[in-house]
């Protein structure tokens, strides 16, 4: 079976990224390939309900996919994310590393992740 790209309008994509929490979450997931809610709570210094609400919005727009593993839900980019959308994320991450610096510092300090 051939996998086709998700049909996504630029308006949906950029509206999804217009919120700081959603943009940071998506860029962190892009950089780490997969993160769970607890990782993002730590990185963003936000509550679980707030992080989950934003991730749900990204999932509804087909930017992310989720997978439950025990107590935690892990998120990764949707495998059929349009190439142009992936290129935007790649360019943003590459050219604005300072935007995520504090989040990455907090994420690195969590070891091992999601055990509590």
Coordinates of C-alpha atoms in Angstrom, one line a residue:
X1 CA 0.0 0.0 0.0
X2 CA 1.3 3.4 -0.9
X3 CA 1.4 6.1 1.8
X4 CA 0.3 9.4 0.6
X5 CA 0.8 12.8 2.2
X6 CA -1.9 14.3 4.4
X7 CA -3.7 17.0 2.6
X8 CA -3.1 20.1 4.6
X9 CA -3.7 23.7 3.8
X10 CA -1.1 26.3 4.6
X11 CA -3.8 28.1 6.6
X12 CA -4.3 25.1 8.9
X13 CA -0.6 24.5 9.3
X14 CA 0.3 28.1 10.2
X15 CA -2.7 28.7 12.4
X16 CA -1.6 25.6 14.3
X17 CA 1.8 27.1 14.8
X18 CA 0.5 30.5 15.8
X19 CA 0.6 29.5 19.5
X20 CA 3.9 29.5 21.3
X21 CA 3.2 26.2 23.2
X22 CA 2.2 24.4 20.0
X23 CA 5.1 25.7 18.0
X24 CA 7.6 24.8 20.7
X25 CA 6.0 21.4 21.2
X26 CA 6.1 20.6 17.5
X27 CA 9.7 21.8 17.1
X28 CA 10.8 19.7 20.1
X29 CA 9.1 16.7 18.7
X30 CA 10.7 17.3 15.3
X31 CA 14.1 17.5 16.9
X32 CA 13.8 14.5 19.2
X33 CA 11.6 12.4 16.8
X34 CA 9.3 11.4 19.7
X35 CA 8.4 12.8 23.1
X36 CA 5.8 12.0 25.7
X37 CA 3.6 14.4 27.5
X38 CA 5.8 14.3 30.6
X39 CA 8.9 15.3 28.5
X40 CA 7.0 18.3 27.2
X41 CA 5.7 19.3 30.6
X42 CA 9.2 19.5 31.9
X43 CA 10.6 21.3 28.8
X44 CA 7.8 23.8 28.6
X45 CA 7.2 24.1 32.4
X46 CA 3.5 23.6 31.9
X47 CA 0.8 21.4 33.4
X48 CA -0.2 18.1 31.9
X49 CA -3.7 19.2 31.0
X50 CA -2.4 22.3 29.1
X51 CA 0.3 20.3 27.3
X52 CA -2.2 17.6 26.4
X53 CA -4.8 20.1 25.1
X54 CA -2.2 21.7 22.7
X55 CA -1.0 18.3 21.5
X56 CA -4.6 17.3 20.9
X57 CA -5.0 20.3 18.6
X58 CA -1.9 19.4 16.7
X59 CA -3.1 15.8 16.4
X60 CA -6.5 16.9 15.1
X61 CA -4.7 18.9 12.4
X62 CA -2.8 15.8 11.3
X63 CA 0.6 17.3 12.4
X64 CA 1.2 14.6 15.1
X65 CA 0.3 11.0 15.8
X66 CA 0.1 9.6 19.3
X67 CA 0.7 6.2 20.9
X68 CA -0.2 5.2 24.4
X69 CA 2.4 3.2 26.3
X70 CA 1.3 2.4 29.8
X71 CA 0.6 5.6 31.6
X72 CA 2.1 8.0 29.1
X73 CA 1.1 9.1 25.6
X74 CA 4.0 9.6 23.1
X75 CA 3.8 11.9 20.2
X76 CA 5.7 12.0 16.9
X77 CA 5.3 13.8 13.6
X78 CA 2.6 12.4 11.4
X79 CA 4.4 10.1 8.9
X80 CA 2.4 11.6 6.0
X81 CA 3.2 15.2 6.9
X82 CA 3.5 17.1 3.6
X83 CA 7.1 17.6 2.5
X84 CA 6.7 21.4 2.5
X85 CA 5.5 21.4 6.1
X86 CA 8.5 19.2 7.1
X87 CA 10.8 21.6 5.3
X88 CA 9.3 24.6 7.3
X89 CA 9.9 22.8 10.6
X90 CA 13.5 21.8 9.5
X91 CA 14.4 25.4 8.5
X92 CA 12.8 26.9 11.6
X93 CA 14.7 24.5 13.9
X94 CA 17.9 25.0 12.1
X95 CA 17.8 28.8 12.0
X96 CA 16.3 29.5 15.4
X97 CA 18.1 27.3 17.9
X98 CA 17.9 30.0 20.5
X99 CA 14.1 29.8 20.5
X100 CA 14.2 26.3 22.1
X101 CA 17.4 26.6 24.1
X102 CA 15.8 26.8 27.6
X103 CA 13.3 24.0 26.7
X104 CA 16.1 21.8 25.6
X105 CA 18.1 22.5 28.7
X106 CA 15.1 21.4 30.9
X107 CA 14.5 18.4 28.7
X108 CA 18.1 17.1 29.0
X109 CA 17.9 17.3 32.8
X110 CA 15.1 14.7 32.9
X111 CA 16.6 11.3 33.2
X112 CA 15.3 8.7 32.8
X113 CA 12.2 10.3 31.2
X114 CA 8.7 9.5 32.3
X115 CA 9.4 7.0 35.0
X116 CA 7.3 8.6 37.7

